[in-house]
PDB file of C-alpha atoms and ligand atoms in Angstrom:
ATOM      1  CA  MET A  74      67.779  89.206 112.186  1.00 97.00           C
ATOM      2  CA  VAL A  75      69.781  91.666 114.279  1.00 98.00           C
ATOM      3  CA  GLY A  76      73.037  93.064 112.906  1.00 98.00           C
ATOM      4  CA  ILE A  77      75.807  94.092 115.292  1.00 98.00           C
ATOM      5  CA  GLU A  78      78.110  96.530 113.561  1.00 98.00           C
ATOM      6  CA  GLY A  79      80.994  98.884 114.186  1.00 98.00           C
ATOM      7  CA  ILE A  80      84.696  99.282 113.602  1.00 98.00           C
ATOM      8  CA  ASP A  81      87.273  96.671 114.567  1.00 96.00           C
ATOM      9  CA  ALA A  82      87.769  95.837 118.280  1.00 95.00           C
ATOM     10  CA  VAL A  83      84.703  97.839 119.330  1.00 97.00           C
ATOM     11  CA  GLY A  84      83.189  94.822 121.138  1.00 97.00           C
ATOM     12  CA  LYS A  85      80.872  93.281 118.536  1.00 98.00           C
ATOM     13  CA  ASN A  86      81.786  89.718 119.406  1.00 98.00           C
ATOM     14  CA  THR A  87      81.176  90.173 123.140  1.00 98.00           C
ATOM     15  CA  GLN A  88      77.877  91.978 122.602  1.00 98.00           C
ATOM     16  CA  SER A  89      76.629  89.433 120.019  1.00 98.00           C
ATOM     17  CA  LEU A  90      77.341  86.646 122.458  1.00 98.00           C
ATOM     18  CA  LEU A  91      75.582  88.407 125.336  1.00 98.00           C
ATOM     19  CA  LEU A  92      72.618  89.235 123.119  1.00 98.00           C
ATOM     20  CA  SER A  93      72.187  85.688 121.857  1.00 97.00           C
ATOM     21  CA  LYS A  94      72.316  84.426 125.460  1.00 97.00           C
ATOM     22  CA  TRP A  95      69.641  86.974 126.394  1.00 97.00           C
ATOM     23  CA  PHE A  96      67.365  85.838 123.540  1.00 96.00           C
ATOM     24  CA  GLY A  97      68.097  82.210 124.481  1.00 96.00           C
ATOM     25  CA  LYS A  98      66.955  82.846 128.067  1.00 96.00           C
ATOM     26  CA  LYS A  99      63.721  84.290 126.691  1.00 94.00           C
ATOM     27  CA  GLY A 100      63.162  80.932 125.003  1.00 96.00           C
ATOM     28  CA  ALA A 101      63.912  82.080 121.459  1.00 96.00           C
ATOM     29  CA  LYS A 102      65.856  79.783 119.154  1.00 97.00           C
ATOM     30  CA  THR A 103      68.892  81.901 118.428  1.00 97.00           C
ATOM     31  CA  THR A 104      71.799  81.486 116.040  1.00 98.00           C
ATOM     32  CA  ARG A 105      74.966  83.530 115.913  1.00 98.00           C
ATOM     33  CA  MET A 106      76.607  84.164 112.587  1.00 98.00           C
ATOM     34  CA  SER A 107      79.643  86.188 111.667  1.00 98.00           C
ATOM     35  CA  PHE A 108      80.945  87.761 108.470  1.00 98.00           C
ATOM     36  CA  PRO A 109      83.391  87.416 106.871  1.00 98.00           C
ATOM     37  CA  ASP A 110      82.825  83.675 107.199  1.00 98.00           C
ATOM     38  CA  TYR A 111      86.432  82.578 106.690  1.00 98.00           C
ATOM     39  CA  ASP A 112      85.517  78.871 106.411  1.00 98.00           C
ATOM     40  CA  THR A 113      84.082  79.051 102.886  1.00 98.00           C
ATOM     41  CA  SER A 114      86.060  79.128  99.623  1.00 97.00           C
ATOM     42  CA  ILE A 115      85.382  82.853  99.209  1.00 98.00           C
ATOM     43  CA  GLY A 116      86.138  83.387 102.897  1.00 98.00           C
ATOM     44  CA  ARG A 117      89.600  81.903 102.358  1.00 98.00           C
ATOM     45  CA  GLU A 118      90.119  84.338  99.478  1.00 98.00           C
ATOM     46  CA  ILE A 119      89.120  87.197 101.805  1.00 98.00           C
ATOM     47  CA  LYS A 120      91.623  85.949 104.390  1.00 98.00           C
ATOM     48  CA  SER A 121      94.357  86.006 101.772  1.00 98.00           C
ATOM     49  CA  PHE A 122      93.987  89.714 100.992  1.00 98.00           C
ATOM     50  CA  LEU A 123      93.354  90.731 104.614  1.00 98.00           C
ATOM     51  CA  SER A 124      96.549  88.947 105.637  1.00 97.00           C
ATOM     52  CA  GLY A 125      98.492  90.616 102.815  1.00 96.00           C
ATOM     53  CA  ARG A 126      99.164  87.389 100.883  1.00 97.00           C
ATOM     54  CA  ARG A 127      97.272  88.750  97.870  1.00 97.00           C
ATOM     55  CA  THR A 128      96.610  92.221  96.541  1.00 97.00           C
ATOM     56  CA  TYR A 129      93.209  92.968  95.028  1.00 98.00           C
ATOM     57  CA  PRO A 130      91.636  96.245  93.920  1.00 98.00           C
ATOM     58  CA  ALA A 131      89.138  97.659  96.437  1.00 98.00           C
ATOM     59  CA  GLU A 132      86.234  96.765  94.095  1.00 98.00           C
ATOM     60  CA  LEU A 133      87.183  93.083  94.115  1.00 98.00           C
ATOM     61  CA  GLN A 134      87.683  93.055  97.877  1.00 98.00           C
ATOM     62  CA  HIS A 135      84.160  94.351  98.435  1.00 98.00           C
ATOM     63  CA  LEU A 136      82.699  92.066  95.752  1.00 98.00           C
ATOM     64  CA  LEU A 137      84.187  89.139  97.668  1.00 99.00           C
ATOM     65  CA  PHE A 138      82.775  90.354 101.000  1.00 99.00           C
ATOM     66  CA  ALA A 139      79.315  90.486  99.382  1.00 99.00           C
ATOM     67  CA  ALA A 140      79.775  87.122  97.617  1.00 98.00           C
ATOM     68  CA  ASN A 141      80.642  85.595 100.985  1.00 98.00           C
ATOM     69  CA  ARG A 142      77.144  86.566 102.195  1.00 98.00           C
ATOM     70  CA  TRP A 143      75.544  85.134  99.036  1.00 98.00           C
ATOM     71  CA  GLU A 144      77.281  81.838  99.841  1.00 98.00           C
ATOM     72  CA  LYS A 145      75.310  81.724 103.094  1.00 98.00           C
ATOM     73  CA  SER A 146      72.066  83.330 101.902  1.00 98.00           C
ATOM     74  CA  GLU A 147      70.097  80.094 101.567  1.00 98.00           C
ATOM     75  CA  GLU A 148      71.087  78.991 105.066  1.00 98.00           C
ATOM     76  CA  ILE A 149      70.049  82.390 106.450  1.00 98.00           C
ATOM     77  CA  ARG A 150      66.719  82.260 104.608  1.00 98.00           C
ATOM     78  CA  LEU A 151      65.948  78.777 105.897  1.00 98.00           C
ATOM     79  CA  ARG A 152      66.829  79.676 109.477  1.00 98.00           C
ATOM     80  CA  LEU A 153      64.631  82.785 109.352  1.00 98.00           C
ATOM     81  CA  GLU A 154      61.776  80.793 107.831  1.00 97.00           C
ATOM     82  CA  ALA A 155      62.127  78.310 110.693  1.00 97.00           C
ATOM     83  CA  GLY A 156      61.570  81.203 113.119  1.00 96.00           C
ATOM     84  CA  GLU A 157      65.134  81.503 114.384  1.00 97.00           C
ATOM     85  CA  ILE A 158      66.548  84.799 115.563  1.00 97.00           C
ATOM     86  CA  ILE A 159      69.888  85.400 113.898  1.00 98.00           C
ATOM     87  CA  ILE A 160      72.404  87.653 115.609  1.00 98.00           C
ATOM     88  CA  VAL A 161      74.917  88.564 112.964  1.00 98.00           C
ATOM     89  CA  ASN A 162      78.331  89.983 113.738  1.00 98.00           C
ATOM     90  CA  ARG A 163      78.911  92.193 110.662  1.00 98.00           C
ATOM     91  CA  TYR A 164      76.698  91.950 107.570  1.00 98.00           C
ATOM     92  CA  THR A 165      75.747  94.084 104.558  1.00 98.00           C
ATOM     93  CA  GLU A 166      76.225  97.273 106.599  1.00 98.00           C
ATOM     94  CA  SER A 167      79.966  96.551 107.042  1.00 98.00           C
ATOM     95  CA  ASN A 168      80.426  96.529 103.295  1.00 98.00           C
ATOM     96  CA  LEU A 169      78.657  99.868 102.936  1.00 98.00           C
ATOM     97  CA  ALA A 170      80.690 101.551 105.680  1.00 98.00           C
ATOM     98  CA  TYR A 171      84.094 100.068 104.848  1.00 98.00           C
ATOM     99  CA  GLY A 172      83.478 100.193 101.087  1.00 98.00           C
ATOM    100  CA  MET A 173      82.682 103.899 101.318  1.00 98.00           C
ATOM    101  CA  ALA A 174      85.748 104.362 103.531  1.00 98.00           C
ATOM    102  CA  ASN A 175      87.736 102.669 100.752  1.00 98.00           C
ATOM    103  CA  GLY A 176      86.403 105.265  98.294  1.00 98.00           C
ATOM    104  CA  LEU A 177      83.709 103.185  96.561  1.00 98.00           C
ATOM    105  CA  ASP A 178      80.313 104.419  95.434  1.00 98.00           C
ATOM    106  CA  ALA A 179      77.485 103.793  97.939  1.00 97.00           C
ATOM    107  CA  ALA A 180      74.940 102.804  95.249  1.00 98.00           C
ATOM    108  CA  TRP A 181      77.411 100.364  93.621  1.00 98.00           C
ATOM    109  CA  LEU A 182      78.039  98.774  97.018  1.00 98.00           C
ATOM    110  CA  ALA A 183      74.322  98.584  97.877  1.00 98.00           C
ATOM    111  CA  ASN A 184      73.636  96.822  94.563  1.00 98.00           C
ATOM    112  CA  LEU A 185      75.897  93.914  95.512  1.00 98.00           C
ATOM    113  CA  GLU A 186      73.642  93.188  98.476  1.00 98.00           C
ATOM    114  CA  LYS A 187      70.303  93.525  96.692  1.00 98.00           C
ATOM    115  CA  GLY A 188      68.185  90.399  97.236  1.00 98.00           C
ATOM    116  CA  LEU A 189      69.984  89.139 100.344  1.00 98.00           C
ATOM    117  CA  PRO A 190      67.917  88.693 103.522  1.00 98.00           C
ATOM    118  CA  ARG A 191      68.033  91.986 105.401  1.00 98.00           C
ATOM    119  CA  ALA A 192      68.605  92.713 109.062  1.00 98.00           C
ATOM    120  CA  ASP A 193      65.439  93.908 110.854  1.00 97.00           C
ATOM    121  CA  LEU A 194      67.524  95.989 113.224  1.00 98.00           C
ATOM    122  CA  VAL A 195      71.093  97.252 112.901  1.00 98.00           C
ATOM    123  CA  ILE A 196      72.967  98.257 116.042  1.00 98.00           C
ATOM    124  CA  VAL A 197      76.220 100.147 115.498  1.00 98.00           C
ATOM    125  CA  LEU A 198      78.627 100.060 118.431  1.00 98.00           C
ATOM    126  CA  ASP A 199      80.228 103.460 118.261  1.00 98.00           C
ATOM    127  CA  ALA A 200      83.621 104.442 119.692  1.00 96.00           C
ATOM    128  CA  PRO A 201      86.588 106.356 118.306  1.00 92.00           C
ATOM    129  CA  PRO A 202      89.351 104.048 116.982  1.00 90.00           C
ATOM    130  CA  LYS A 203      91.875 105.855 119.210  1.00 87.00           C
ATOM    131  CA  SER A 204      90.183 104.507 122.337  1.00 83.00           C
ATOM    132  CA  LEU A 205      90.285 100.925 120.982  1.00 87.00           C
ATOM    133  CA  SER A 206      93.887 100.598 119.830  1.00 75.00           C
ATOM    134  CA  SER A 207      95.037  98.949 123.072  1.00 77.00           C
ATOM    135  CA  ARG A 208      92.344  96.253 122.924  1.00 80.00           C
ATOM    136  CA  ARG A 209      94.120  94.016 120.387  1.00 78.00           C
ATOM    137  CA  PRO A 210      97.858  93.395 119.929  1.00 77.00           C
ATOM    138  CA  GLY A 211      99.320  94.573 116.610  1.00 78.00           C
ATOM    139  CA  SER A 212     100.352  91.030 115.657  1.00 76.00           C
ATOM    140  CA  ARG A 213      96.702  89.951 115.546  1.00 83.00           C
ATOM    141  CA  LYS A 214      95.574  92.790 113.344  1.00 91.00           C
ATOM    142  CA  ASP A 215      94.652  92.293 109.679  1.00 94.00           C
ATOM    143  CA  ALA A 216      95.339  94.817 106.907  1.00 94.00           C
ATOM    144  CA  TYR A 217      92.102  96.768 107.537  1.00 96.00           C
ATOM    145  CA  GLU A 218      92.671  96.927 111.290  1.00 93.00           C
ATOM    146  CA  ARG A 219      96.229  98.146 110.934  1.00 93.00           C
ATOM    147  CA  SER A 220      95.049 101.179 108.943  1.00 93.00           C
ATOM    148  CA  SER A 221      94.022 103.767 111.522  1.00 92.00           C
ATOM    149  CA  SER A 222      92.851 106.134 108.776  1.00 95.00           C
ATOM    150  CA  LEU A 223      90.523 103.436 107.364  1.00 97.00           C
ATOM    151  CA  GLN A 224      89.095 102.822 110.859  1.00 95.00           C
ATOM    152  CA  ARG A 225      88.526 106.542 111.376  1.00 96.00           C
ATOM    153  CA  THR A 226      86.819 106.946 107.999  1.00 98.00           C
ATOM    154  CA  ALA A 227      84.755 103.798 108.567  1.00 98.00           C
ATOM    155  CA  GLN A 228      83.518 105.174 111.908  1.00 97.00           C
ATOM    156  CA  LYS A 229      82.449 108.375 110.151  1.00 98.00           C
ATOM    157  CA  ALA A 230      80.740 106.364 107.400  1.00 98.00           C
ATOM    158  CA  TYR A 231      78.861 104.300 110.005  1.00 98.00           C
ATOM    159  CA  ARG A 232      77.602 107.486 111.674  1.00 98.00           C
ATOM    160  CA  GLU A 233      76.502 109.023 108.389  1.00 98.00           C
ATOM    161  CA  LEU A 234      74.811 105.819 107.206  1.00 98.00           C
ATOM    162  CA  ALA A 235      73.139 105.340 110.596  1.00 98.00           C
ATOM    163  CA  ARG A 236      71.523 108.741 110.250  1.00 98.00           C
ATOM    164  CA  LYS A 237      70.332 108.069 106.711  1.00 97.00           C
ATOM    165  CA  ARG A 238      69.279 104.453 107.097  1.00 97.00           C
ATOM    166  CA  GLY A 239      67.887 104.313 110.641  1.00 97.00           C
ATOM    167  CA  TRP A 240      70.654 102.173 112.156  1.00 98.00           C
ATOM    168  CA  LYS A 241      70.847 102.556 115.936  1.00 98.00           C
ATOM    169  CA  LEU A 242      74.069 103.988 117.378  1.00 98.00           C
ATOM    170  CA  VAL A 243      75.134 102.756 120.811  1.00 98.00           C
ATOM    171  CA  ASP A 244      77.991 104.439 122.655  1.00 98.00           C
ATOM    172  CA  ALA A 245      80.538 101.624 123.111  1.00 98.00           C
ATOM    173  CA  GLU A 246      83.168 103.621 124.950  1.00 96.00           C
ATOM    174  CA  ARG A 247      81.966 102.308 128.316  1.00 96.00           C
ATOM    175  CA  PRO A 248      82.118  99.108 130.393  1.00 97.00           C
ATOM    176  CA  ILE A 249      80.705  95.941 128.762  1.00 98.00           C
ATOM    177  CA  LYS A 250      77.677  95.800 131.103  1.00 98.00           C
ATOM    178  CA  GLU A 251      76.626  99.358 130.286  1.00 98.00           C
ATOM    179  CA  VAL A 252      76.962  98.729 126.563  1.00 98.00           C
ATOM    180  CA  GLN A 253      74.879  95.578 126.956  1.00 98.00           C
ATOM    181  CA  ALA A 254      72.161  97.490 128.819  1.00 98.00           C
ATOM    182  CA  ALA A 255      72.054 100.051 125.993  1.00 98.00           C
ATOM    183  CA  VAL A 256      71.886  97.285 123.368  1.00 98.00           C
ATOM    184  CA  LEU A 257      68.963  95.635 125.190  1.00 98.00           C
ATOM    185  CA  LYS A 258      67.179  98.971 125.505  1.00 98.00           C
ATOM    186  CA  THR A 259      67.484  99.398 121.743  1.00 98.00           C
ATOM    187  CA  ILE A 260      66.146  95.888 121.149  1.00 96.00           C
ATOM    188  CA  ARG A 261      63.180  96.447 123.470  1.00 95.00           C
ATOM    189  CA  GLU A 262      62.327  99.743 121.802  1.00 94.00           C
ATOM    190  CA  ALA A 263      62.512  98.154 118.345  1.00 92.00           C
ATOM    191  CA  ILE A 264      60.223  95.316 119.388  1.00 85.00           C
ATOM    192  CA  LEU A 265      57.751  97.792 120.897  1.00 78.00           C
ATOM    193  CA  VAL A 266      57.676  99.804 117.694  1.00 76.00           C
ATOM    194  CA  ASP A 267      57.379  96.729 115.453  1.00 73.00           C
ATOM    195  CA  ARG A 268      54.855  94.624 117.270  1.00 66.00           C
ATOM    196  CA  GLY A 269      53.203  96.825 119.850  1.00 57.00           C
ATOM    197  CA  THR A 270      54.345  94.322 122.454  1.00 50.00           C
ATOM    198  CA  THR A 271      57.331  93.664 124.633  1.00 47.00           C
ATOM    199  CA  ILE A 272      59.463  90.733 125.750  1.00 46.00           C
TER     200      ILE A 272
HETATM  201  P1  TMP B 240      86.652  90.956 111.001  1.00 57.85           P
HETATM  202  O1  TMP B 240      87.869  91.588 111.647  1.00 57.85           O
HETATM  203  O2  TMP B 240      85.388  91.287 111.703  1.00 57.85           O
HETATM  204  O3  TMP B 240      86.844  89.482 110.756  1.00 57.85           O
HETATM  205  O4  TMP B 240      86.503  91.656 109.549  1.00 57.85           O
HETATM  206  C1  TMP B 240      87.611  91.877 108.731  1.00 57.85           C
HETATM  207  C2  TMP B 240      87.469  93.196 108.024  1.00 57.85           C
HETATM  208  O5  TMP B 240      86.587  93.100 106.921  1.00 57.85           O
HETATM  209  C3  TMP B 240      86.959  94.336 108.890  1.00 57.85           C
HETATM  210  O6  TMP B 240      87.957  95.344 108.978  1.00 57.85           O
HETATM  211  C4  TMP B 240      85.752  94.874 108.156  1.00 57.85           C
HETATM  212  C5  TMP B 240      85.845  94.296 106.782  1.00 57.85           C
HETATM  213  N1  TMP B 240      84.564  93.968 106.139  1.00 57.85           N
HETATM  214  C6  TMP B 240      84.160  94.676 105.004  1.00 57.85           C
HETATM  215  O7  TMP B 240      84.832  95.615 104.572  1.00 57.85           O
HETATM  216  N2  TMP B 240      82.994  94.305 104.393  1.00 57.85           N
HETATM  217  C7  TMP B 240      82.211  93.279 104.857  1.00 57.85           C
HETATM  218  O8  TMP B 240      81.160  92.992 104.260  1.00 57.85           O
HETATM  219  C8  TMP B 240      82.643  92.571 106.025  1.00 57.85           C
HETATM  220  C9  TMP B 240      81.796  91.444 106.539  1.00 57.85           C
HETATM  221  C10 TMP B 240      83.819  92.955 106.633  1.00 57.85           C
END
């Protein structure tokens, strides 16, 4: 499982799509997943606080983000057991970065994720929020996206966590094709290290 991470509007969706196509062309059975998954009962609850319809303490918000992954954990496990490659647009790592940016304790956050299938490789698309603000109109932004200070702190948290936890940073302040080339380079290097082989 490969996690594609980073702050809002950094290009995760585009890069996940390109990456799953690349794996598909190599003949690998590939599935794309995305969190939050807004189609579940907990996902709908997440939507309600992100859209401002409900107000929850930060602890409950991040509990719900984690619970949303637990809702899908069996499906993820089965897909991995069947040999599928899962490209996941946001996962556990989002809750660590954004939870820390929201002032929560890193160990408390990590505990919520204990026992979930883990990503084998985490790629963080890295760009300053300032350079991304024009990418999405304000009307389409949720509560987290509208907070430029949260985005800034989340970017810092991603960088710090990447250093500590071995997540791979990719400079995303460049054209899509260049970012994709850097993502593929990271994938190739990871496969070389893991298996002593290349694809
Ligand atoms: P989205 O814009 O990718 O749908 O995500 C909505 C927000 O939720 C985004 O600002 C990041 C945040 N988030 C967390 O804080 N923890 C999580 O576990 C996930 C999946 C997202």
